[in-house]
């Protein structure tokens, strides 16, 4: 007895299904354009949020440094000298009148850099008080507007 093997695939129904299985070029182009529009909307909304987040981080860092300076003043009865700078929060400065009053371990674990990668500036006396902590903003130059504007502790 001989069995016959029938190949399916030349059937009219199979040929119709194969023709419907793919996407046309127009359909693909529509999808690509829609994805491009969505990506543009996301980018337009995310980039300004990044600048705002950097400014807010700088303000939070400045607040943390201010708190450390207040603790320093409470223990040592004065703020660090301008020549000692913010390093006085990490290690006792040589100009400290009573070094035994300095808190073991310092007043801050690590001095943060501003969100643009530069050190915060400590100025004695400040614009409106005993000191100012400031960041020069995104451009690193005095003055500026928006994300380039200087951020001062006395203005927070």
CSV table of N, CA and C in Angstrom, one decimal:
chain,number,residue,atom,x,y,z
A,1,UNK,N,0.8,-1.2,0.0
A,1,UNK,CA,0.0,0.0,0.0
A,1,UNK,C,0.9,1.2,0.0
A,2,UNK,N,0.6,2.1,-0.8
A,2,UNK,CA,1.4,3.4,-1.0
A,2,UNK,C,0.6,4.5,-0.5
A,3,UNK,N,1.2,5.3,0.3
A,3,UNK,CA,0.5,6.5,0.8
A,3,UNK,C,1.0,7.7,0.0
A,4,UNK,N,0.1,8.6,-0.3
A,4,UNK,CA,0.4,9.8,-1.0
A,4,UNK,C,0.6,11.0,0.0
A,5,UNK,N,1.5,11.7,-0.3
A,5,UNK,CA,1.8,12.9,0.5
A,5,UNK,C,1.3,14.1,-0.2
A,6,UNK,N,0.4,14.9,0.4
A,6,UNK,CA,-0.2,16.0,-0.2
A,6,UNK,C,0.4,17.3,0.4
A,7,UNK,N,1.0,18.1,-0.4
A,7,UNK,CA,1.5,19.4,0.1
A,7,UNK,C,0.5,20.4,0.1
A,8,UNK,N,0.3,21.0,1.2
A,8,UNK,CA,-0.7,22.1,1.3
A,8,UNK,C,0.2,23.4,1.2
A,9,UNK,N,-0.4,24.4,0.7
A,9,UNK,CA,0.4,25.6,0.5
A,9,UNK,C,0.1,26.2,-0.9
A,10,UNK,N,-0.4,25.4,-1.8
A,10,UNK,CA,-0.7,25.9,-3.1
A,10,UNK,C,-2.2,26.2,-3.1
A,11,UNK,N,-2.8,26.0,-2.0
A,11,UNK,CA,-4.3,26.2,-1.9
A,11,UNK,C,-4.6,27.7,-2.0
A,12,UNK,N,-5.7,28.1,-2.5
A,12,UNK,CA,-6.0,29.5,-2.7
A,12,UNK,C,-6.2,30.2,-1.4
A,13,UNK,N,-6.7,29.5,-0.4
A,13,UNK,CA,-6.9,30.1,0.9
A,13,UNK,C,-5.5,30.5,1.5
A,14,UNK,N,-4.5,29.7,1.4
A,14,UNK,CA,-3.2,30.0,2.0
A,14,UNK,C,-2.5,31.1,1.3
A,15,UNK,N,-2.7,31.3,0.0
A,15,UNK,CA,-2.1,32.4,-0.8
A,15,UNK,C,-2.7,33.7,-0.3
A,16,UNK,N,-4.0,33.8,-0.1
A,16,UNK,CA,-4.7,35.0,0.4
A,16,UNK,C,-4.3,35.4,1.8
A,17,UNK,N,-4.0,34.4,2.7
A,17,UNK,CA,-3.6,34.7,4.0
A,17,UNK,C,-2.2,35.2,4.0
A,18,UNK,N,-1.3,34.8,3.1
A,18,UNK,CA,0.1,35.3,3.1
A,18,UNK,C,0.1,36.7,2.6
A,19,UNK,N,-0.8,37.1,1.7
A,19,UNK,CA,-0.8,38.5,1.2
A,19,UNK,C,-1.3,39.4,2.3
A,20,UNK,N,-2.1,39.0,3.2
A,20,UNK,CA,-2.6,39.9,4.3
A,20,UNK,C,-1.7,39.9,5.5
A,21,UNK,N,-0.7,39.1,5.6
A,21,UNK,CA,0.1,39.0,6.8
A,21,UNK,C,1.0,40.2,7.1
A,22,UNK,N,1.4,41.0,6.2
A,22,UNK,CA,2.3,42.1,6.4
A,22,UNK,C,1.7,43.5,6.5
A,23,UNK,N,2.5,44.5,6.8
A,23,UNK,CA,2.1,45.9,6.8
A,23,UNK,C,2.5,46.6,5.5
A,24,UNK,N,1.7,47.5,5.1
A,24,UNK,CA,2.1,48.3,3.9
A,24,UNK,C,3.0,49.4,4.3
A,25,UNK,N,3.7,49.9,3.4
A,25,UNK,CA,4.7,51.0,3.6
A,25,UNK,C,4.0,52.2,4.2
A,26,UNK,N,2.8,52.5,3.8
A,26,UNK,CA,2.0,53.7,4.3
A,26,UNK,C,1.7,53.5,5.8
A,27,UNK,N,1.3,52.3,6.1
A,27,UNK,CA,1.0,52.0,7.6
A,27,UNK,C,2.2,52.1,8.4
A,28,UNK,N,3.4,51.7,7.9
A,28,UNK,CA,4.6,51.8,8.7
A,28,UNK,C,5.0,53.3,8.8
A,29,UNK,N,4.8,54.0,7.8
A,29,UNK,CA,5.2,55.5,7.8
A,29,UNK,C,4.3,56.2,8.8
A,30,UNK,N,3.0,55.9,8.9
A,30,UNK,CA,2.1,56.5,9.8
A,30,UNK,C,2.5,56.2,11.2
A,31,UNK,N,2.9,55.0,11.5
A,31,UNK,CA,3.3,54.6,12.9
A,31,UNK,C,4.6,55.4,13.2
A,32,UNK,N,5.5,55.5,12.3
A,32,UNK,CA,6.8,56.2,12.6
A,32,UNK,C,6.6,57.6,12.9
A,33,UNK,N,5.7,58.3,12.1
A,33,UNK,CA,5.4,59.7,12.3
A,33,UNK,C,4.7,59.9,13.7
A,34,UNK,N,3.8,59.0,14.1
A,34,UNK,CA,3.2,59.1,15.4
A,34,UNK,C,4.2,59.0,16.5
A,35,UNK,N,5.1,58.0,16.4
A,35,UNK,CA,6.1,57.8,17.4
A,35,UNK,C,7.0,59.0,17.5
A,36,UNK,N,7.4,59.6,16.3
A,36,UNK,CA,8.2,60.8,16.3
A,36,UNK,C,7.5,62.0,17.0
A,37,UNK,N,6.2,62.2,16.8
A,37,UNK,CA,5.5,63.2,17.4
A,37,UNK,C,5.4,63.0,18.9
A,38,UNK,N,5.2,61.8,19.4
A,38,UNK,CA,5.1,61.5,20.8
A,38,UNK,C,6.5,61.8,21.5
A,39,UNK,N,7.6,61.4,20.8
A,39,UNK,CA,8.9,61.6,21.3
A,39,UNK,C,9.2,63.1,21.4
A,40,UNK,N,8.8,63.9,20.4
A,40,UNK,CA,9.0,65.3,20.5
A,40,UNK,C,8.3,66.0,21.7
A,41,UNK,N,7.1,65.5,21.9
A,41,UNK,CA,6.3,66.1,23.0
A,41,UNK,C,7.0,65.7,24.3
A,42,UNK,N,7.5,64.5,24.5
A,42,UNK,CA,8.2,64.1,25.7
A,42,UNK,C,9.4,64.9,25.9
A,43,UNK,N,10.2,65.1,24.9
A,43,UNK,CA,11.5,65.9,25.0
A,43,UNK,C,11.2,67.3,25.3
A,44,UNK,N,10.2,67.9,24.7
A,44,UNK,CA,9.9,69.3,25.0
A,44,UNK,C,9.5,69.5,26.5
A,45,UNK,N,8.8,68.5,27.1
A,45,UNK,CA,8.4,68.6,28.5
A,45,UNK,C,9.5,68.2,29.5
A,46,UNK,N,10.4,67.3,29.1
A,46,UNK,CA,11.4,66.8,30.0
A,46,UNK,C,12.6,67.7,30.2
A,47,UNK,N,13.1,68.3,29.1
A,47,UNK,CA,14.3,69.1,29.2
A,47,UNK,C,14.2,70.3,30.1
A,48,UNK,N,13.1,71.1,30.1
A,48,UNK,CA,13.0,72.2,31.1
A,48,UNK,C,12.9,71.6,32.5
A,49,UNK,N,12.3,70.5,32.7
A,49,UNK,CA,12.2,69.9,34.0
A,49,UNK,C,13.6,69.6,34.6
A,50,UNK,N,14.5,69.2,33.7
A,50,UNK,CA,15.9,68.9,34.1
A,50,UNK,C,16.6,70.2,34.7
A,51,UNK,N,16.4,71.3,34.0
A,51,UNK,CA,16.9,72.6,34.4
A,51,UNK,C,16.4,73.0,35.8
A,52,UNK,N,15.1,72.9,35.9
A,52,UNK,CA,14.4,73.2,37.2
A,52,UNK,C,14.9,72.3,38.3
A,53,UNK,N,15.1,71.0,38.0
A,53,UNK,CA,15.6,70.1,39.0
A,53,UNK,C,17.0,70.5,39.5
A,54,UNK,N,17.8,70.9,38.6
A,54,UNK,CA,19.2,71.3,39.0
A,54,UNK,C,19.1,72.6,39.9
A,55,UNK,N,18.3,73.5,39.6
A,55,UNK,CA,18.2,74.7,40.4
A,55,UNK,C,17.7,74.3,41.8
A,56,UNK,N,16.7,73.4,41.9
A,56,UNK,CA,16.1,73.0,43.2
A,56,UNK,C,17.2,72.2,44.0
A,57,UNK,N,18.0,71.4,43.3
A,57,UNK,CA,19.1,70.7,44.0
A,57,UNK,C,20.1,71.7,44.6
A,58,UNK,N,20.4,72.7,43.8
A,58,UNK,CA,21.4,73.7,44.3
A,58,UNK,C,20.8,74.4,45.6
A,59,UNK,N,19.5,74.7,45.5
A,59,UNK,CA,18.9,75.3,46.7
A,59,UNK,C,18.9,74.4,47.9
A,60,UNK,N,18.7,73.1,47.7
A,60,UNK,CA,18.7,72.1,48.8
A,60,UNK,C,20.1,72.0,49.3
A,61,UNK,N,21.1,71.9,48.4
A,61,UNK,CA,22.5,71.8,48.9
A,61,UNK,C,22.9,73.1,49.7
A,62,UNK,N,22.5,74.2,49.3
A,62,UNK,CA,22.8,75.5,50.0
A,62,UNK,C,22.2,75.4,51.4
A,63,UNK,N,21.0,74.9,51.5
A,63,UNK,CA,20.3,74.8,52.8
A,63,UNK,C,21.1,73.9,53.7
A,64,UNK,N,21.5,72.8,53.2
A,64,UNK,CA,22.3,71.8,54.0
A,64,UNK,C,23.6,72.5,54.5
A,65,UNK,N,24.3,73.2,53.6
A,65,UNK,CA,25.5,73.9,54.0
A,65,UNK,C,25.3,74.9,55.1
A,66,UNK,N,24.2,75.7,54.9
A,66,UNK,CA,23.8,76.7,55.9
A,66,UNK,C,23.6,76.0,57.3
A,67,UNK,N,22.9,74.9,57.3
A,67,UNK,CA,22.7,74.2,58.6
A,67,UNK,C,24.0,73.8,59.2
A,68,UNK,N,24.9,73.3,58.4
A,68,UNK,CA,26.2,72.9,58.9
A,68,UNK,C,27.0,74.1,59.5
A,69,UNK,N,26.8,75.3,58.8
A,69,UNK,CA,27.5,76.5,59.3
A,69,UNK,C,26.9,77.0,60.6
A,70,UNK,N,25.6,76.8,60.7
A,70,UNK,CA,24.9,77.2,62.0
A,70,UNK,C,25.4,76.3,63.1
A,71,UNK,N,25.6,75.0,62.9
A,71,UNK,CA,26.1,74.1,63.9
A,71,UNK,C,27.5,74.5,64.3
A,72,UNK,N,28.3,74.8,63.3
A,72,UNK,CA,29.7,75.3,63.5
A,72,UNK,C,29.7,76.5,64.4
A,73,UNK,N,28.8,77.5,64.1
A,73,UNK,CA,28.7,78.7,64.9
A,73,UNK,C,28.3,78.4,66.3
A,74,UNK,N,27.3,77.5,66.5
A,74,UNK,CA,26.9,77.2,67.9
A,74,UNK,C,28.0,76.6,68.7
A,75,UNK,N,28.8,75.7,68.1
A,75,UNK,CA,30.0,75.1,68.8
A,75,UNK,C,31.1,76.1,69.0
A,76,UNK,N,31.4,76.9,68.0
A,76,UNK,CA,32.7,77.6,68.0
A,76,UNK,C,32.5,79.1,68.2
A,77,UNK,N,31.2,79.5,68.4
A,77,UNK,CA,30.8,80.9,68.7
A,77,UNK,C,31.1,81.9,67.5
A,78,UNK,N,31.4,81.4,66.4
A,78,UNK,CA,31.6,82.3,65.2
A,78,UNK,C,31.5,81.4,63.9
A,79,UNK,N,31.3,82.1,62.8
A,79,UNK,CA,31.3,81.4,61.5
A,79,UNK,C,32.7,81.2,61.1
A,80,UNK,N,33.0,80.3,60.2
A,80,UNK,CA,34.4,80.1,59.7
A,80,UNK,C,34.8,81.4,59.0
A,81,UNK,N,36.1,81.7,59.1
A,81,UNK,CA,36.6,82.9,58.4
A,81,UNK,C,36.6,82.7,56.9
A,82,UNK,N,36.5,83.8,56.1
A,82,UNK,CA,36.5,83.7,54.7
A,82,UNK,C,37.7,82.9,54.1
A,83,UNK,N,38.8,83.1,54.8
A,83,UNK,CA,40.0,82.4,54.3
A,83,UNK,C,40.0,80.9,54.5
A,84,UNK,N,39.2,80.5,55.6
A,84,UNK,CA,39.1,79.1,55.8
A,84,UNK,C,38.1,78.4,54.9
A,85,UNK,N,37.1,79.2,54.5
A,85,UNK,CA,36.1,78.7,53.6
A,85,UNK,C,35.3,77.5,54.1
A,86,UNK,N,34.6,76.8,53.2
A,86,UNK,CA,33.8,75.7,53.6
A,86,UNK,C,34.5,74.5,54.1
A,87,UNK,N,35.8,74.5,53.8
A,87,UNK,CA,36.7,73.4,54.3
A,87,UNK,C,36.7,73.3,55.8
A,88,UNK,N,36.3,74.4,56.5
A,88,UNK,CA,36.3,74.4,57.9
A,88,UNK,C,35.2,73.5,58.4
A,89,UNK,N,34.2,73.2,57.6
A,89,UNK,CA,33.1,72.3,58.0
A,89,UNK,C,33.6,70.8,58.0
A,90,UNK,N,34.7,70.5,57.3
A,90,UNK,CA,35.2,69.2,57.3
A,90,UNK,C,36.3,68.9,58.3
A,91,UNK,N,37.2,69.9,58.4
A,91,UNK,CA,38.4,69.8,59.3
A,91,UNK,C,38.6,71.1,60.1
A,92,UNK,N,39.0,71.0,61.3
A,92,UNK,CA,39.2,72.2,62.1
A,92,UNK,C,40.3,73.1,61.4
A,93,UNK,N,39.9,74.4,61.2
A,93,UNK,CA,40.9,75.3,60.6
A,93,UNK,C,42.0,75.7,61.6
A,94,UNK,N,43.1,76.1,61.1
A,94,UNK,CA,44.3,76.5,62.0
A,94,UNK,C,44.0,77.7,62.7
A,95,UNK,N,43.1,78.6,62.2
A,95,UNK,CA,42.8,79.9,62.8
A,95,UNK,C,41.8,79.7,63.9
A,96,UNK,N,41.3,78.5,64.2
A,96,UNK,CA,40.3,78.3,65.3
A,96,UNK,C,40.8,78.7,66.6
A,97,UNK,N,40.2,79.6,67.4
A,97,UNK,CA,40.6,80.0,68.7
A,97,UNK,C,40.6,78.9,69.7
A,98,UNK,N,39.5,78.1,69.7
A,98,UNK,CA,39.4,77.0,70.7
A,98,UNK,C,39.2,75.7,70.0
A,99,UNK,N,40.2,75.1,69.5
A,99,UNK,CA,40.1,73.8,68.7
A,99,UNK,C,39.4,72.7,69.4
A,100,UNK,N,39.4,72.7,70.8
A,100,UNK,CA,38.7,71.7,71.5
A,100,UNK,C,37.2,71.7,71.4
A,101,UNK,N,36.7,72.9,71.0
A,101,UNK,CA,35.2,73.0,70.8
A,101,UNK,C,34.7,72.4,69.4
A,102,UNK,N,35.7,72.2,68.5
A,102,UNK,CA,35.3,71.7,67.2
A,102,UNK,C,34.8,70.3,67.3
A,103,UNK,N,33.7,70.0,66.7
A,103,UNK,CA,33.0,68.7,66.7
A,103,UNK,C,33.8,67.7,66.0
A,104,UNK,N,34.0,66.5,66.7
A,104,UNK,CA,34.8,65.4,66.1
A,104,UNK,C,34.0,64.9,64.9
A,105,UNK,N,34.7,64.7,63.8
A,105,UNK,CA,34.0,64.3,62.6
A,105,UNK,C,33.5,65.4,61.7
A,106,UNK,N,33.6,66.6,62.1
A,106,UNK,CA,33.2,67.8,61.3
A,106,UNK,C,31.7,68.0,61.3
A,107,UNK,N,31.3,68.9,60.5
A,107,UNK,CA,29.9,69.4,60.5
A,107,UNK,C,29.1,68.9,59.3
A,108,UNK,N,29.9,68.4,58.3
A,108,UNK,CA,29.2,67.8,57.1
A,108,UNK,C,30.2,66.7,56.6
A,109,UNK,N,29.6,65.7,56.1
A,109,UNK,CA,30.4,64.5,55.7
A,109,UNK,C,31.2,64.8,54.4
A,110,UNK,N,30.6,65.5,53.5
A,110,UNK,CA,31.3,65.8,52.2
A,110,UNK,C,30.7,67.1,51.7
A,111,UNK,N,31.5,68.0,51.2
A,111,UNK,CA,31.0,69.2,50.6
A,111,UNK,C,30.5,68.9,49.2
A,112,UNK,N,29.2,69.2,49.0
A,112,UNK,CA,28.7,68.9,47.6
A,112,UNK,C,29.2,69.9,46.6
A,113,UNK,N,29.2,69.5,45.4
A,113,UNK,CA,29.4,70.4,44.3
A,113,UNK,C,28.1,70.9,43.8
A,114,UNK,N,28.0,72.0,43.1
A,114,UNK,CA,26.7,72.4,42.6
A,114,UNK,C,26.3,71.5,41.4
A,115,UNK,N,25.1,71.5,41.0
A,115,UNK,CA,24.6,70.6,40.0
A,115,UNK,C,25.4,70.7,38.6
A,116,UNK,N,26.1,71.7,38.5
A,116,UNK,CA,26.9,72.0,37.2
A,116,UNK,C,28.4,71.6,37.4
A,117,UNK,N,28.7,71.0,38.5
A,117,UNK,CA,30.0,70.5,38.8
A,117,UNK,C,31.1,71.4,39.3
A,118,UNK,N,30.6,72.6,39.9
A,118,UNK,CA,31.5,73.5,40.5
A,118,UNK,C,31.3,73.6,42.0
A,119,UNK,N,32.3,74.1,42.7
A,119,UNK,CA,32.2,74.3,44.1
A,119,UNK,C,31.3,75.4,44.5
A,120,UNK,N,30.6,75.3,45.6
A,120,UNK,CA,29.8,76.4,46.1
A,120,UNK,C,30.8,77.5,46.6
A,121,UNK,N,30.3,78.8,46.5
A,121,UNK,CA,31.2,79.9,47.0
A,121,UNK,C,30.7,80.4,48.3
A,122,UNK,N,31.6,80.5,49.3
A,122,UNK,CA,31.4,81.0,50.6
A,122,UNK,C,31.9,82.4,50.7
A,123,UNK,N,31.0,83.3,51.0
A,123,UNK,CA,31.4,84.8,51.1
A,123,UNK,C,31.1,85.3,52.5
A,124,UNK,N,32.1,85.9,53.1
A,124,UNK,CA,31.9,86.6,54.4
A,124,UNK,C,32.4,88.0,54.3
A,125,UNK,N,31.6,89.0,54.7
A,125,UNK,CA,30.2,88.9,55.1
A,125,UNK,C,29.3,88.7,53.8
A,126,UNK,N,28.1,88.3,54.1
A,126,UNK,CA,27.2,88.1,53.0
A,126,UNK,C,26.5,89.3,52.5
A,127,UNK,N,25.7,89.2,51.5
A,127,UNK,CA,24.9,90.3,51.0
A,127,UNK,C,23.9,90.9,52.0
A,128,UNK,N,23.3,90.0,52.8
A,128,UNK,CA,22.3,90.4,53.7
A,128,UNK,C,22.5,89.8,55.1
A,129,UNK,N,23.6,89.2,55.3
A,129,UNK,CA,23.8,88.6,56.6
A,129,UNK,C,25.3,88.3,56.9
A,130,UNK,N,25.6,87.4,57.8
A,130,UNK,CA,26.9,87.1,58.2
A,130,UNK,C,27.7,86.4,57.1
A,131,UNK,N,27.0,85.7,56.2
A,131,UNK,CA,27.7,84.9,55.2
A,131,UNK,C,26.7,84.7,54.0
A,132,UNK,N,27.2,84.3,52.9
A,132,UNK,CA,26.4,83.8,51.8
A,132,UNK,C,27.1,82.6,51.2
A,133,UNK,N,26.2,81.6,50.8
A,133,UNK,CA,26.6,80.5,50.0
A,133,UNK,C,26.0,80.7,48.7
A,134,UNK,N,26.7,80.5,47.6
A,134,UNK,CA,26.2,80.8,46.3
A,134,UNK,C,26.7,79.8,45.3
A,135,UNK,N,25.9,79.7,44.2
A,135,UNK,CA,26.3,79.0,43.0
A,135,UNK,C,26.1,80.0,41.8
A,136,UNK,N,27.0,79.9,40.9
A,136,UNK,CA,27.0,80.8,39.7
A,136,UNK,C,26.0,80.3,38.6
A,137,UNK,N,25.3,79.3,38.9
A,137,UNK,CA,24.3,78.8,37.9
A,137,UNK,C,24.9,78.0,36.8
A,138,UNK,N,24.1,77.7,35.7
A,138,UNK,CA,24.6,76.8,34.7
A,138,UNK,C,25.7,77.4,33.9
A,139,UNK,N,25.8,78.7,33.7
A,139,UNK,CA,26.8,79.3,32.8
A,139,UNK,C,28.2,79.5,33.6
A,140,UNK,N,28.1,79.4,34.9
A,140,UNK,CA,29.4,79.6,35.7
A,140,UNK,C,29.9,81.1,35.7
A,141,UNK,N,29.0,82.0,35.3
A,141,UNK,CA,29.4,83.4,35.2
A,141,UNK,C,28.5,84.2,36.2
A,142,UNK,N,29.0,85.3,36.8
A,142,UNK,CA,28.1,86.1,37.6
A,142,UNK,C,26.9,86.7,36.8
A,143,UNK,N,25.8,86.8,37.4
A,143,UNK,CA,24.6,87.3,36.8
A,143,UNK,C,23.9,86.2,36.0
A,144,UNK,N,23.1,86.6,35.1
A,144,UNK,CA,22.4,85.6,34.3
A,144,UNK,C,20.9,85.5,34.6
A,145,UNK,N,20.2,84.8,33.8
A,145,UNK,CA,18.7,84.6,34.0
A,145,UNK,C,18.4,83.2,33.8
A,146,UNK,N,17.2,82.8,34.4
A,146,UNK,CA,16.7,81.4,34.4
A,146,UNK,C,17.7,80.5,35.0
A,147,UNK,N,18.1,79.4,34.2
A,147,UNK,CA,19.0,78.4,34.8
A,147,UNK,C,20.5,79.0,34.9
A,148,UNK,N,20.7,80.1,34.3
A,148,UNK,CA,22.1,80.8,34.3
A,148,UNK,C,22.1,81.7,35.5
A,149,UNK,N,21.0,82.0,36.2
A,149,UNK,CA,21.0,83.0,37.3
A,149,UNK,C,21.8,82.4,38.5
A,150,UNK,N,22.5,83.4,39.2
A,150,UNK,CA,23.2,83.0,40.4
A,150,UNK,C,22.2,82.7,41.5
A,151,UNK,N,22.5,81.8,42.4
A,151,UNK,CA,21.7,81.4,43.5
A,151,UNK,C,22.4,81.7,44.8
A,152,UNK,N,21.8,82.6,45.6
A,152,UNK,CA,22.4,83.0,46.8
A,152,UNK,C,21.5,82.5,48.0
A,153,UNK,N,22.2,82.1,49.1
A,153,UNK,CA,21.5,81.7,50.3
A,153,UNK,C,20.7,82.8,50.9
A,154,UNK,N,21.1,84.1,50.7
A,154,UNK,CA,20.4,85.2,51.3
A,154,UNK,C,19.1,85.5,50.6
A,155,UNK,N,18.9,84.9,49.4
A,155,UNK,CA,17.7,85.1,48.6
A,155,UNK,C,16.8,83.9,48.7
A,156,UNK,N,17.1,82.9,49.4
A,156,UNK,CA,16.2,81.7,49.5
A,156,UNK,C,15.2,81.9,50.6
